[in-house]
Tab-separated table of C-alpha atoms in Angstrom:
chain	number	residue	atom	x	y	z
A	288	GLY	CA	0.000	0.000	0.000
A	289	ALA	CA	0.910	3.675	-0.210
A	290	VAL	CA	3.514	4.733	2.359
A	291	VAL	CA	4.170	8.204	3.684
A	292	SER	CA	7.365	8.719	5.648
A	293	GLN	CA	7.877	11.609	8.022
A	294	HIS	CA	11.128	12.715	9.622
A	295	PRO	CA	12.102	13.351	12.336
A	296	SER	CA	9.694	11.509	14.612
A	297	TRP	CA	10.516	13.825	17.458
A	298	VAL	CA	12.576	16.960	17.934
A	299	ILE	CA	13.437	19.247	20.800
A	300	CYS	CA	14.600	22.751	19.996
A	301	LYS	CA	15.264	25.987	21.773
A	302	SER	CA	12.943	28.936	21.560
A	303	GLY	CA	13.778	31.177	18.621
A	304	THR	CA	15.280	28.478	16.434
A	305	SER	CA	13.745	26.951	13.316
A	306	VAL	CA	12.824	23.332	12.769
A	307	LYS	CA	12.293	21.529	9.474
A	308	ILE	CA	10.042	18.501	9.149
A	309	GLU	CA	10.104	16.323	6.041
A	310	CYS	CA	7.253	14.358	4.517
A	311	ARG	CA	7.947	11.870	1.741
A	312	SER	CA	5.695	9.676	-0.335
A	313	LEU	CA	7.739	6.513	-0.766
A	314	ASP	CA	5.960	4.552	-3.457
A	315	PHE	CA	3.818	7.094	-5.220
A	316	GLN	CA	4.001	10.654	-6.452
A	317	ALA	CA	1.977	13.152	-4.507
A	318	THR	CA	1.235	16.475	-6.166
A	319	THR	CA	-0.593	17.478	-3.034
A	320	MET	CA	0.267	16.840	0.579
A	321	PHE	CA	-1.432	18.045	3.722
A	322	TRP	CA	-0.046	19.215	7.042
A	323	TYR	CA	-1.922	18.814	10.311
A	324	ARG	CA	-1.303	19.760	13.898
A	325	GLN	CA	-2.647	18.193	17.065
A	326	PHE	CA	-2.380	19.845	20.458
A	327	PRO	CA	-2.781	17.711	23.594
A	328	LYS	CA	-6.342	16.578	24.180
A	329	GLN	CA	-7.463	18.259	20.996
A	330	SER	CA	-8.302	16.914	17.572
A	331	LEU	CA	-6.134	16.804	14.479
A	332	MET	CA	-6.472	20.083	12.587
A	333	LEU	CA	-5.557	20.803	8.983
A	334	MET	CA	-2.953	23.564	8.791
A	335	ALA	CA	-2.168	23.815	5.117
A	336	THR	CA	-2.224	22.124	1.740
A	337	SER	CA	1.139	21.719	0.077
A	338	ASN	CA	1.082	21.913	-3.720
A	339	GLU	CA	4.014	20.714	-5.807
A	340	GLY	CA	5.464	23.566	-7.794
A	341	SER	CA	3.226	26.259	-6.374
A	342	LYS	CA	2.416	28.065	-3.162
A	343	ALA	CA	0.861	26.295	-0.245
A	344	THR	CA	-2.703	27.031	0.788
A	345	TYR	CA	-3.093	27.833	4.456
A	346	GLU	CA	-6.150	27.337	6.622
A	347	GLN	CA	-7.642	30.268	8.441
A	348	GLY	CA	-5.641	31.294	11.475
A	349	VAL	CA	-2.407	29.611	10.380
A	350	GLU	CA	0.491	32.021	9.884
A	351	LYS	CA	2.135	31.332	6.537
A	352	ASP	CA	5.278	33.240	7.482
A	353	LYS	CA	5.721	31.125	10.565
A	354	PHE	CA	4.988	27.766	9.006
A	355	LEU	CA	6.906	27.690	5.751
A	356	ILE	CA	5.927	24.920	3.369
A	357	ASN	CA	7.993	23.828	0.402
A	358	HIS	CA	6.893	21.125	-2.024
A	359	ALA	CA	9.847	21.006	-4.367
A	360	SER	CA	9.315	17.555	-5.807
A	361	LEU	CA	6.530	15.062	-6.352
A	362	THR	CA	7.641	13.021	-3.373
A	363	LEU	CA	8.767	15.582	-0.811
A	364	SER	CA	7.095	18.330	1.166
A	365	THR	CA	8.752	20.158	4.035
A	366	LEU	CA	7.293	22.176	6.871
A	367	THR	CA	9.608	24.635	8.597
A	368	VAL	CA	8.516	26.079	11.904
A	369	THR	CA	10.366	29.382	12.020
A	370	SER	CA	11.368	31.127	15.229
A	371	ALA	CA	9.701	28.424	17.253
A	372	HIS	CA	8.163	29.230	20.608
A	373	PRO	CA	6.906	26.940	23.374
A	374	GLU	CA	3.327	27.404	22.202
A	375	ASP	CA	4.338	25.770	18.902
A	376	SER	CA	5.021	22.545	20.775
A	377	SER	CA	2.652	20.065	19.222
A	378	PHE	CA	2.297	16.918	17.147
A	379	TYR	CA	2.694	17.663	13.454
A	380	ILE	CA	1.615	15.109	10.883
A	381	CYS	CA	1.491	15.045	7.126
A	382	SER	CA	-0.662	13.085	4.729
A	383	ALA	CA	-1.048	12.487	1.031
A	384	ARG	CA	-3.555	10.961	-1.326
A	385	VAL	CA	-2.648	8.626	-4.156
A	386	PRO	CA	-3.002	10.553	-7.444
A	387	ASP	CA	-6.063	10.013	-9.583
A	388	SER	CA	-7.882	8.497	-6.660
A	389	ARG	CA	-11.504	9.297	-5.983
A	390	ILE	CA	-12.524	12.156	-3.731
A	391	ASN	CA	-13.525	9.639	-1.075
A	392	SER	CA	-10.199	7.856	-1.177
A	393	PRO	CA	-8.607	7.846	2.251
A	394	LEU	CA	-5.491	9.769	3.019
A	395	HIS	CA	-2.226	8.083	3.905
A	396	PHE	CA	-0.610	9.610	6.952
A	397	GLY	CA	2.988	9.845	8.027
A	398	ASN	CA	3.954	8.789	11.535
A	399	GLY	CA	4.028	12.342	12.813
A	400	THR	CA	6.614	14.564	14.470
A	401	ARG	CA	6.475	15.491	18.130
A	402	LEU	CA	7.930	18.995	18.449
A	403	THR	CA	8.933	20.312	21.852
A	404	VAL	CA	10.175	23.875	22.100
A	405	THR	CA	12.007	24.739	25.297
B	69	ASP	CA	-16.253	24.675	18.729
B	70	GLN	CA	-15.725	20.921	18.562
B	71	GLN	CA	-17.883	19.776	15.668
B	72	VAL	CA	-16.947	16.124	16.062
B	73	LYS	CA	-16.971	14.781	19.582
B	74	GLN	CA	-15.767	11.565	21.063
B	75	ASN	CA	-16.867	11.841	24.647
B	76	SER	CA	-15.133	8.724	25.896
B	77	PRO	CA	-11.382	9.257	26.022
B	78	SER	CA	-10.815	5.607	26.850
B	79	LEU	CA	-12.533	2.243	26.752
B	80	SER	CA	-11.494	-1.201	27.991
B	81	VAL	CA	-13.070	-4.357	26.602
B	82	GLN	CA	-12.460	-8.036	27.229
B	83	GLU	CA	-10.991	-9.979	24.336
B	84	GLY	CA	-13.703	-11.663	22.302
B	85	ARG	CA	-16.390	-9.209	23.359
B	86	ILE	CA	-17.852	-6.363	21.307
B	87	SER	CA	-16.194	-2.949	21.376
B	88	ILE	CA	-18.471	0.004	20.693
B	89	LEU	CA	-16.914	3.390	20.069
B	90	ASN	CA	-19.178	6.395	19.818
B	91	CYS	CA	-18.974	9.689	18.011
B	92	ASP	CA	-21.318	12.680	17.839
B	93	TYR	CA	-21.267	15.560	15.423
B	94	THR	CA	-22.967	18.920	15.327
B	95	ASN	CA	-22.614	20.015	11.702
B	96	SER	CA	-25.614	18.749	9.741
B	97	MET	CA	-23.735	19.482	6.506
B	98	PHE	CA	-21.366	16.575	7.084
B	99	ASP	CA	-22.159	13.819	4.627
B	100	TYR	CA	-19.190	11.479	4.802
B	101	PHE	CA	-17.738	9.866	7.876
B	102	LEU	CA	-14.605	7.852	8.501
B	103	TRP	CA	-12.920	5.981	11.298
B	104	TYR	CA	-9.141	5.956	11.632
B	105	LYS	CA	-7.031	3.796	13.881
B	106	LYS	CA	-3.737	4.944	15.348
B	107	TYR	CA	-1.009	2.942	17.045
B	108	PRO	CA	1.627	4.717	19.183
B	109	ALA	CA	4.372	6.386	17.139
B	110	GLU	CA	2.483	5.756	13.917
B	111	GLY	CA	0.173	7.856	11.779
B	112	PRO	CA	-3.566	7.183	11.606
B	113	THR	CA	-4.642	4.474	9.198
B	114	PHE	CA	-8.002	4.332	7.523
B	115	LEU	CA	-10.386	1.755	8.918
B	116	ILE	CA	-13.884	2.159	7.527
B	117	SER	CA	-16.163	4.858	6.157
B	118	ILE	CA	-19.827	5.541	5.588
B	119	SER	CA	-21.764	7.912	3.402
B	120	SER	CA	-24.784	9.753	4.759
B	121	ILE	CA	-27.026	7.919	2.310
B	122	LYS	CA	-26.412	4.749	4.286
B	123	ASP	CA	-27.003	3.834	7.893
B	124	LYS	CA	-24.654	0.880	8.100
B	125	ASN	CA	-21.434	-0.281	6.538
B	126	GLU	CA	-19.708	-3.516	7.384
B	127	ASP	CA	-16.177	-4.735	6.701
B	128	GLY	CA	-15.209	-7.948	8.398
B	129	ARG	CA	-15.166	-7.460	12.150
B	130	PHE	CA	-15.836	-3.735	11.799
B	131	THR	CA	-19.253	-2.163	11.359
B	132	VAL	CA	-20.065	1.515	11.361
B	133	PHE	CA	-23.582	2.696	12.117
B	134	LEU	CA	-24.866	6.153	11.285
B	135	ASN	CA	-27.908	7.775	12.863
B	136	LYS	CA	-28.374	11.032	10.986
B	137	SER	CA	-31.312	12.264	13.021
B	138	ALA	CA	-29.279	11.920	16.195
B	139	LYS	CA	-26.054	13.056	14.500
B	140	HIS	CA	-24.390	10.029	15.938
B	141	LEU	CA	-22.173	7.310	14.589
B	142	SER	CA	-20.635	4.305	16.197
B	143	LEU	CA	-17.979	1.759	15.382
B	144	HIS	CA	-18.552	-1.826	16.427
B	145	ILE	CA	-15.688	-4.288	16.573
B	146	VAL	CA	-16.629	-7.887	17.111
B	147	PRO	CA	-14.994	-9.990	18.277
B	148	SER	CA	-12.396	-7.682	19.811
B	149	GLN	CA	-8.790	-8.788	19.556
B	150	PRO	CA	-5.643	-7.619	21.388
B	151	GLY	CA	-4.353	-6.090	18.149
B	152	ASP	CA	-7.332	-3.763	18.161
B	153	SER	CA	-5.835	-1.861	21.090
B	154	ALA	CA	-5.211	1.600	19.644
B	155	VAL	CA	-6.613	5.109	19.541
B	156	TYR	CA	-9.639	5.434	17.275
B	157	PHE	CA	-10.565	8.724	15.643
B	158	CYS	CA	-13.837	9.454	13.959
B	159	ALA	CA	-13.836	12.122	11.287
B	160	ALA	CA	-16.369	13.850	9.074
B	161	ARG	CA	-16.493	16.176	6.118
B	162	PRO	CA	-19.051	18.200	4.194
B	163	PRO	CA	-19.990	17.402	0.590
B	164	ASN	CA	-17.714	18.197	-2.342
B	165	PHE	CA	-14.571	18.291	-0.256
B	166	GLY	CA	-11.747	15.802	-0.216
B	167	ASN	CA	-10.723	13.936	2.870
B	168	GLU	CA	-8.049	16.512	3.639
B	169	LYS	CA	-10.903	18.673	4.918
B	170	LEU	CA	-11.899	16.149	7.520
B	171	THR	CA	-12.881	17.342	10.966
B	172	PHE	CA	-11.501	14.890	13.485
B	173	GLY	CA	-12.678	13.929	16.926
B	174	THR	CA	-10.242	13.838	19.833
B	175	GLY	CA	-9.986	10.063	19.809
B	176	THR	CA	-10.876	7.155	22.063
B	177	ARG	CA	-8.155	4.890	23.385
B	178	LEU	CA	-9.360	1.305	23.169
B	179	THR	CA	-7.654	-1.319	25.298
B	180	ILE	CA	-8.474	-4.958	24.716
B	181	ILE	CA	-7.903	-7.047	27.808
B	182	PRO	CA	-6.647	-10.580	27.040
């Protein structure tokens, strides 16, 4: 089946630094990938849609200058949390859908990245 | 505003018995519902889905029931097995949107007791 790999699985960084998270589709090409965030005891929330070769689309309330998304190839999307602060500590997870699949086709998720900002 | 609610954060069930996980939603525009299963340190994996035109969908040991008037859906697992121990998320979306626009519940941790 379709596999989405996410790296790193966890990261601890100091406040003010930037952190890059990678999301790769291993056995299929994904023109579109999705980035989610989950705070403790809250549900998974879509942050942005990453489009290969064009600008990402951000959900309302998500700062595009803080969460930089780059989708430079058909198998790789990156999320960079810039100038991270403790309130950015969260679980970040990416997903992708197999191309040409139906609208109801399920997404394939990466394993997620636990970010802790100290 | 939590549009998809899973009011039970955890559930323990004896192996071989039926597990029933519940989910309520508030947005009457939702017309497609999914259940995802998540093991520790892994991403969610799709389990089963149901369209609002149906009230039941079955796949092996897993059955999802939808009660539109009550805005309630449930996932039944029977018989429950130790490998079913995981966090289960229900999710919903409105019509004409892909599954990236899913609204997720907060999850229910299911523990199957051998």
